[in-house]
PDB file of C-alpha atoms in Angstrom:
ATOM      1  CA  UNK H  89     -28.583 -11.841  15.431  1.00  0.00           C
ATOM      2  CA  UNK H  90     -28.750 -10.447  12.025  1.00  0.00           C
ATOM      3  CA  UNK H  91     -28.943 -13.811   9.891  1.00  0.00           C
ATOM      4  CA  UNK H  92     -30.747 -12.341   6.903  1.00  0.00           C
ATOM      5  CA  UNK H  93     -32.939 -14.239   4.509  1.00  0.00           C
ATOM      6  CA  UNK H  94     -29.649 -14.865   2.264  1.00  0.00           C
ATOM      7  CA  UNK H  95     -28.222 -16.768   4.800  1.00  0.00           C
ATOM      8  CA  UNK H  96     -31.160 -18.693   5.561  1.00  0.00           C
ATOM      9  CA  UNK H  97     -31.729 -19.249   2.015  1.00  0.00           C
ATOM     10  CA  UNK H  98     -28.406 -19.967   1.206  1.00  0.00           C
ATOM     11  CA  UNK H  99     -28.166 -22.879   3.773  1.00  0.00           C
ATOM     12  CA  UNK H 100     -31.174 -24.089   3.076  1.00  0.00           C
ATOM     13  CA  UNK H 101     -30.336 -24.964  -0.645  1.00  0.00           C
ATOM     14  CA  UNK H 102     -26.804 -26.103   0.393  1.00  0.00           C
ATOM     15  CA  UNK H 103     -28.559 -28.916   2.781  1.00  0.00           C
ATOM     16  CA  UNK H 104     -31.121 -29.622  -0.934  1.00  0.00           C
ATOM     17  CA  UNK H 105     -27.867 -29.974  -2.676  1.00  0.00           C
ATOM     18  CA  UNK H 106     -27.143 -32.211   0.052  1.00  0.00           C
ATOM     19  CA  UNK H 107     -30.111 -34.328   0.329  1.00  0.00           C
ATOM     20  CA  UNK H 108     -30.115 -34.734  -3.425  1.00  0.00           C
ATOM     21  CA  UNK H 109     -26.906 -34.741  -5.014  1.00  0.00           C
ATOM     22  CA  UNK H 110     -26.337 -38.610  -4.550  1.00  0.00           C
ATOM     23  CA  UNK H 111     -26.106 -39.771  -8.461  1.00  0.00           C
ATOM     24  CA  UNK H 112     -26.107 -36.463 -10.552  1.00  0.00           C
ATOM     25  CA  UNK H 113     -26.077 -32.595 -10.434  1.00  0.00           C
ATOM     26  CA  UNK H 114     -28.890 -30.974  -9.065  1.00  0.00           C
ATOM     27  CA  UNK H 115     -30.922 -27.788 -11.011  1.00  0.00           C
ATOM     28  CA  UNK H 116     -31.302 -24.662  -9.512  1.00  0.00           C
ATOM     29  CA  UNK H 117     -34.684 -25.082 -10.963  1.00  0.00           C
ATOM     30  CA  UNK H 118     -35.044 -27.970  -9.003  1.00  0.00           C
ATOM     31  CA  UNK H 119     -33.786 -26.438  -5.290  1.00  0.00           C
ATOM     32  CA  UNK H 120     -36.437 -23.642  -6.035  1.00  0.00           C
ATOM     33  CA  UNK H 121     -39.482 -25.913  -6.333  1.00  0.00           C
ATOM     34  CA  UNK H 122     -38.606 -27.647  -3.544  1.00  0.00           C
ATOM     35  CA  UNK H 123     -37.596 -25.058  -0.981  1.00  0.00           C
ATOM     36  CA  UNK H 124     -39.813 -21.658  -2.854  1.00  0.00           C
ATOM     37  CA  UNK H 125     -36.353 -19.656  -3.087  1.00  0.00           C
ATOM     38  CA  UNK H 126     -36.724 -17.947  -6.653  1.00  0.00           C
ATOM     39  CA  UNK H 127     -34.844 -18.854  -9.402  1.00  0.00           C
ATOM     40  CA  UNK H 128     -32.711 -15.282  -9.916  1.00  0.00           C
ATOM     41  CA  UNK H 129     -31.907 -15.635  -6.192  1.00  0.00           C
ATOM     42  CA  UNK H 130     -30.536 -18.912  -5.890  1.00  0.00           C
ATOM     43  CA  UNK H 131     -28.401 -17.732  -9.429  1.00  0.00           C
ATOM     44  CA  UNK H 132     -27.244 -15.391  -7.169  1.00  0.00           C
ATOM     45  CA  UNK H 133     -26.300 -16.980  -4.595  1.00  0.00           C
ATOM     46  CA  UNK H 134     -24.747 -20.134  -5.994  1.00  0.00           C
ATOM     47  CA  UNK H 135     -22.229 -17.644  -7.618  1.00  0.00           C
ATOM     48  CA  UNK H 136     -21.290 -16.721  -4.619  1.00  0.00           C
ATOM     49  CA  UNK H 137     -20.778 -20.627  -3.403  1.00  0.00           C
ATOM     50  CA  UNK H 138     -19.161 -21.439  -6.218  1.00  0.00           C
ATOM     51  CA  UNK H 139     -16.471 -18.502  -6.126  1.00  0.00           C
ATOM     52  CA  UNK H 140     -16.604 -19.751  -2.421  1.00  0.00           C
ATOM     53  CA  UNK H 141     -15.379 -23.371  -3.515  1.00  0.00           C
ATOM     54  CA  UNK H 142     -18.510 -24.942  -2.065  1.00  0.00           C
ATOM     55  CA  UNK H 143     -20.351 -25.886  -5.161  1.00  0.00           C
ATOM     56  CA  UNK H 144     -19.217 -27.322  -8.475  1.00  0.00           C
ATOM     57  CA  UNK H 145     -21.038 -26.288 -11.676  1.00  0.00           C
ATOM     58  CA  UNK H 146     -21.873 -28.851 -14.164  1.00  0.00           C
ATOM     59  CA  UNK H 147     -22.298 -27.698 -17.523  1.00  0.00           C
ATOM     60  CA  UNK H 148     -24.625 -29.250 -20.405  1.00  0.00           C
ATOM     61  CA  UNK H 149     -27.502 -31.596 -20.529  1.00  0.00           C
ATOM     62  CA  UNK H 150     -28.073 -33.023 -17.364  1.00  0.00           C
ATOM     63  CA  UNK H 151     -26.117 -30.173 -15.846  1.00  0.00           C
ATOM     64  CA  UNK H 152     -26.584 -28.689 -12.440  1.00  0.00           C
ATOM     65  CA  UNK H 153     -24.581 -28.294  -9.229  1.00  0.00           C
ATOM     66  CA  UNK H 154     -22.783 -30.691  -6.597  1.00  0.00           C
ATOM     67  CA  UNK H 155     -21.264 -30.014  -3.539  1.00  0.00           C
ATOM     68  CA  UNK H 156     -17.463 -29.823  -3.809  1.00  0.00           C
ATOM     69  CA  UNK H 157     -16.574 -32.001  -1.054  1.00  0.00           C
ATOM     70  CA  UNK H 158     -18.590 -34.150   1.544  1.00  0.00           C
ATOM     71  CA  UNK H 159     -21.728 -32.919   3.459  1.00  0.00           C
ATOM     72  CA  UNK H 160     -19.857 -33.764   6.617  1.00  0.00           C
ATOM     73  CA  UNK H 161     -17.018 -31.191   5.656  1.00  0.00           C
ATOM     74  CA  UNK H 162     -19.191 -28.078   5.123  1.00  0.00           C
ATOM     75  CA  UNK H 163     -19.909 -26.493   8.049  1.00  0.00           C
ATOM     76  CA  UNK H 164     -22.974 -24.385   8.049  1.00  0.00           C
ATOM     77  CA  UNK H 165     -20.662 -20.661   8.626  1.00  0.00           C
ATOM     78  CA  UNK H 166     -18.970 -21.281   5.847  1.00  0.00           C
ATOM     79  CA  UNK H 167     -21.732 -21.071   3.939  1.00  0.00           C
ATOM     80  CA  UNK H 168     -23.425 -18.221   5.561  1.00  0.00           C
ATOM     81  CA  UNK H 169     -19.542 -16.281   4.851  1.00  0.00           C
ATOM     82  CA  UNK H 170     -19.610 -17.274   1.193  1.00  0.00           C
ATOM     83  CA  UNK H 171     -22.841 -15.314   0.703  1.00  0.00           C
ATOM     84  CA  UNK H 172     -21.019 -12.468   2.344  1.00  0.00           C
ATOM     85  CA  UNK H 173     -23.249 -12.551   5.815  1.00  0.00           C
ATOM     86  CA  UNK H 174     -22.371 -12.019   9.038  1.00  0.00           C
ATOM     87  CA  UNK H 175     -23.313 -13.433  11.994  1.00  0.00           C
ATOM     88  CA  UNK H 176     -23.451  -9.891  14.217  1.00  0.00           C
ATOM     89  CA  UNK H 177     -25.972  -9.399  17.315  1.00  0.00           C
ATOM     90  CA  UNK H 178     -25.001  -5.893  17.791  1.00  0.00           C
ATOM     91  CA  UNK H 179     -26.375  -2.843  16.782  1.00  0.00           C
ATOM     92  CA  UNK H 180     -23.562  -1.235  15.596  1.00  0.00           C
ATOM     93  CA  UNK H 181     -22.329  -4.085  13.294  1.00  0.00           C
ATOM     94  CA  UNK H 182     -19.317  -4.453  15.480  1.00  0.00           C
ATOM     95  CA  UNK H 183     -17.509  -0.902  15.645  1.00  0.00           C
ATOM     96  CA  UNK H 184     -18.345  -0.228  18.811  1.00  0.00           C
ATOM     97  CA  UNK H 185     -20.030   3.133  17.950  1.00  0.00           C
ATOM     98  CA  UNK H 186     -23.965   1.821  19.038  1.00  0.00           C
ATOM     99  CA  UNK H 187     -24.309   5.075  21.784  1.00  0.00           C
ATOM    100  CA  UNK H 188     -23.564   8.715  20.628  1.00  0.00           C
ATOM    101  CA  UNK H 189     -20.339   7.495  18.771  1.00  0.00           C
ATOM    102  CA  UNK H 190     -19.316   5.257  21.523  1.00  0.00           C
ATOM    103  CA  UNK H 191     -19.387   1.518  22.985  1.00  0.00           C
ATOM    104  CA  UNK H 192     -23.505   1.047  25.074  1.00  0.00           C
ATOM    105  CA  UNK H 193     -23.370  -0.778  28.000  1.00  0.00           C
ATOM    106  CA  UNK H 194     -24.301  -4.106  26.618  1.00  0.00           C
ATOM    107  CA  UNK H 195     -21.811  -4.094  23.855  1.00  0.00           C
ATOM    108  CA  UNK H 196     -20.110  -6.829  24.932  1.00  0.00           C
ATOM    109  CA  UNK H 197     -22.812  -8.766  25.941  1.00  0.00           C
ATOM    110  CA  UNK H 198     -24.073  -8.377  22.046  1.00  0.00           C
ATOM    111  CA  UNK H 199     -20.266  -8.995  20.701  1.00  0.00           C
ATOM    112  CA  UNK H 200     -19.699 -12.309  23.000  1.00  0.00           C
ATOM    113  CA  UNK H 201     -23.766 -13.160  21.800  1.00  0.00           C
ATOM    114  CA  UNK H 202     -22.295 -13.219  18.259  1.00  0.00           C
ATOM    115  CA  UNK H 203     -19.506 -15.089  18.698  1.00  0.00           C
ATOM    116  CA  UNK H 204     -21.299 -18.106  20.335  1.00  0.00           C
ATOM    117  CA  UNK H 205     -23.620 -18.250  17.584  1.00  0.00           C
ATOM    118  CA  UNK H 206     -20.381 -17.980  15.222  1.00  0.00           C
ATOM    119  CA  UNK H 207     -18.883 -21.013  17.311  1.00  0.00           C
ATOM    120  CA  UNK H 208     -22.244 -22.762  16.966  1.00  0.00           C
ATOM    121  CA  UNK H 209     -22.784 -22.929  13.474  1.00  0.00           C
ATOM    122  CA  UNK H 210     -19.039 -23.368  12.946  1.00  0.00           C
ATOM    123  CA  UNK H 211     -19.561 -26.623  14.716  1.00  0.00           C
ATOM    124  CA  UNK H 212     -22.665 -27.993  12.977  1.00  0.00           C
ATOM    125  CA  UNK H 213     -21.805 -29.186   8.901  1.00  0.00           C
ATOM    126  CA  UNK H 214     -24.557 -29.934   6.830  1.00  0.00           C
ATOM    127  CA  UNK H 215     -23.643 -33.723   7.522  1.00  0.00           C
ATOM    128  CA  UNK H 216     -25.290 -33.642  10.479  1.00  0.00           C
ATOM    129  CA  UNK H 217     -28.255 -32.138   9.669  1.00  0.00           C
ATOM    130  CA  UNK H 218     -28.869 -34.602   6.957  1.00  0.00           C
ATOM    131  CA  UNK H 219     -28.414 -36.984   9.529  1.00  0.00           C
ATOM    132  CA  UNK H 220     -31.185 -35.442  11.380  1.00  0.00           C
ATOM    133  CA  UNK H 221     -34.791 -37.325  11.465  1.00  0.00           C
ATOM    134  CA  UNK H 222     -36.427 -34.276  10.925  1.00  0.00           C
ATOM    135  CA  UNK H 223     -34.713 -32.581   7.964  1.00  0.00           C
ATOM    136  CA  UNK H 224     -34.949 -36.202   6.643  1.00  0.00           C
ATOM    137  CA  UNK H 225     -38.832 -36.104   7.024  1.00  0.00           C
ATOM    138  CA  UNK H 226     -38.818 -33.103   6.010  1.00  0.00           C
ATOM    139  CA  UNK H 227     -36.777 -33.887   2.557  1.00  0.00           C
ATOM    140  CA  UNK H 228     -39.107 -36.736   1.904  1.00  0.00           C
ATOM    141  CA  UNK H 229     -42.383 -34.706   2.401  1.00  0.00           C
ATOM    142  CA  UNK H 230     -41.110 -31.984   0.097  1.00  0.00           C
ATOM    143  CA  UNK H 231     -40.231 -34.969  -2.605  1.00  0.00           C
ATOM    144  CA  UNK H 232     -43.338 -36.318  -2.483  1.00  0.00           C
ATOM    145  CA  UNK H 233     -45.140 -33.678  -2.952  1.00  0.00           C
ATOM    146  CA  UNK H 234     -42.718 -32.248  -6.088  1.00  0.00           C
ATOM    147  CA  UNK H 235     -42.611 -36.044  -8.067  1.00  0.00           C
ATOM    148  CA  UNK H 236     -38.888 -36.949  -6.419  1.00  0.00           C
ATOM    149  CA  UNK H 237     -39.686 -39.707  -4.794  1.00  0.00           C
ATOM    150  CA  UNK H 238     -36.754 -41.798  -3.233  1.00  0.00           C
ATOM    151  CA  UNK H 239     -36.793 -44.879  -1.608  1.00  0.00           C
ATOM    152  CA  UNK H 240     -36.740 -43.837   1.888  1.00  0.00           C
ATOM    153  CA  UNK H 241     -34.169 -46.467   2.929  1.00  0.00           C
ATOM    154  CA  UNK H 242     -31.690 -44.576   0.343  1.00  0.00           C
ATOM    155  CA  UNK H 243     -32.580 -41.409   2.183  1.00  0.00           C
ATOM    156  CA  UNK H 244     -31.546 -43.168   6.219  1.00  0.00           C
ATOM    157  CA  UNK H 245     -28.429 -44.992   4.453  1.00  0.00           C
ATOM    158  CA  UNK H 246     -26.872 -41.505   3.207  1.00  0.00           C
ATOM    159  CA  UNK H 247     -27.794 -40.343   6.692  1.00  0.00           C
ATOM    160  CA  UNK H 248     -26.565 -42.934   8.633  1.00  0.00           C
ATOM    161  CA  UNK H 249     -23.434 -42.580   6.169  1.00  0.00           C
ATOM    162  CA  UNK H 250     -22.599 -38.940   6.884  1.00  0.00           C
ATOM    163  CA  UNK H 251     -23.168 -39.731  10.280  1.00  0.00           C
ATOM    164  CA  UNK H 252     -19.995 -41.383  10.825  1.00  0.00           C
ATOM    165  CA  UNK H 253     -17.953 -39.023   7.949  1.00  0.00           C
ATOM    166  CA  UNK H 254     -15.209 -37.626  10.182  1.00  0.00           C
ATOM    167  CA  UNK H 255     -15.186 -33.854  10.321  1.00  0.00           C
ATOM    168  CA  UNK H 256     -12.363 -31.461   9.239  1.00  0.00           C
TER     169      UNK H 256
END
């Protein structure tokens, strides 16, 4: 699977957008301290989410980002697409060419590999991984230790809301 760091980043600070974009835009400056995803990168890639339609940008004091629709309703491809990756197992990047010009042996194998983990993370929205115990340990850790402390209770009730957020 060739899921570069872009896409890894880029879902990354989609689910911190997530986690914190309850009562106001969220900072790029404040995704990077949390998650250690530089500042010119995450510019970078939240142009490509917003041309995407998965981010809103708010301008002025107090600006920032926000998700344009529910957590539940983002699956975790689309973002991965709108930072122009590709979920591809192959060697060949698909054309079939991976052996002297031609289809290997295990083309297929790699092609039908791909499209699985396509499937996969077409099927999982960043709803559900907020729901998640771990990410939400995980999210409180990493706002304790950068001064954004939440009530934790806030933290389960947005979880246990997205939980039941129908999908679509």
């Amino acid at each position: 699977m060739r899921l570069t760091t872009k896409g890894r980043y880029a879902v990354t600070a989609m689910l911190d957008l997530a986690i914190h974009s309850r009562a106001e835009p969220v900072t790029l400056a404040d995704i990077s301290r949390r998650q250690g995803i530089s500042l010119s990168y995450l510019e970078q890639l939240f142009a490509r989410l917003r041309r995407a339609a998965l981010v809103d940008s708010v301008r002025g004091p107090g600006g920032g980002y926000r998700l344009s629709r529910e957590p539940a309703r983002i699956a975790v491809a689309e973002v991965i697409l709108a930072v122009d990756e590709k979920v591809d197992s192959t060697r060949c990047g698909g054309l079939a060419n991976c052996q002297d010009n031609e289809r290997c042996l295990t083309h297929e194998l790699w092609v039908e590999l791909s499209s699985r983990i396509e499937e996969f993370l077409s099927g999982v929205t960043l709803g559900e991984l907020m729901a998640r115990r771990d990410v939400r340990e995980v999210a409180e850790r990493q706002d304790r230790r950068h001064g954004c402390l939440r009530e934790s209770s806030e933290f389960a009730e947005a979880g246990a809301a997205v939980r039941v957020a129908p999908r679509g």
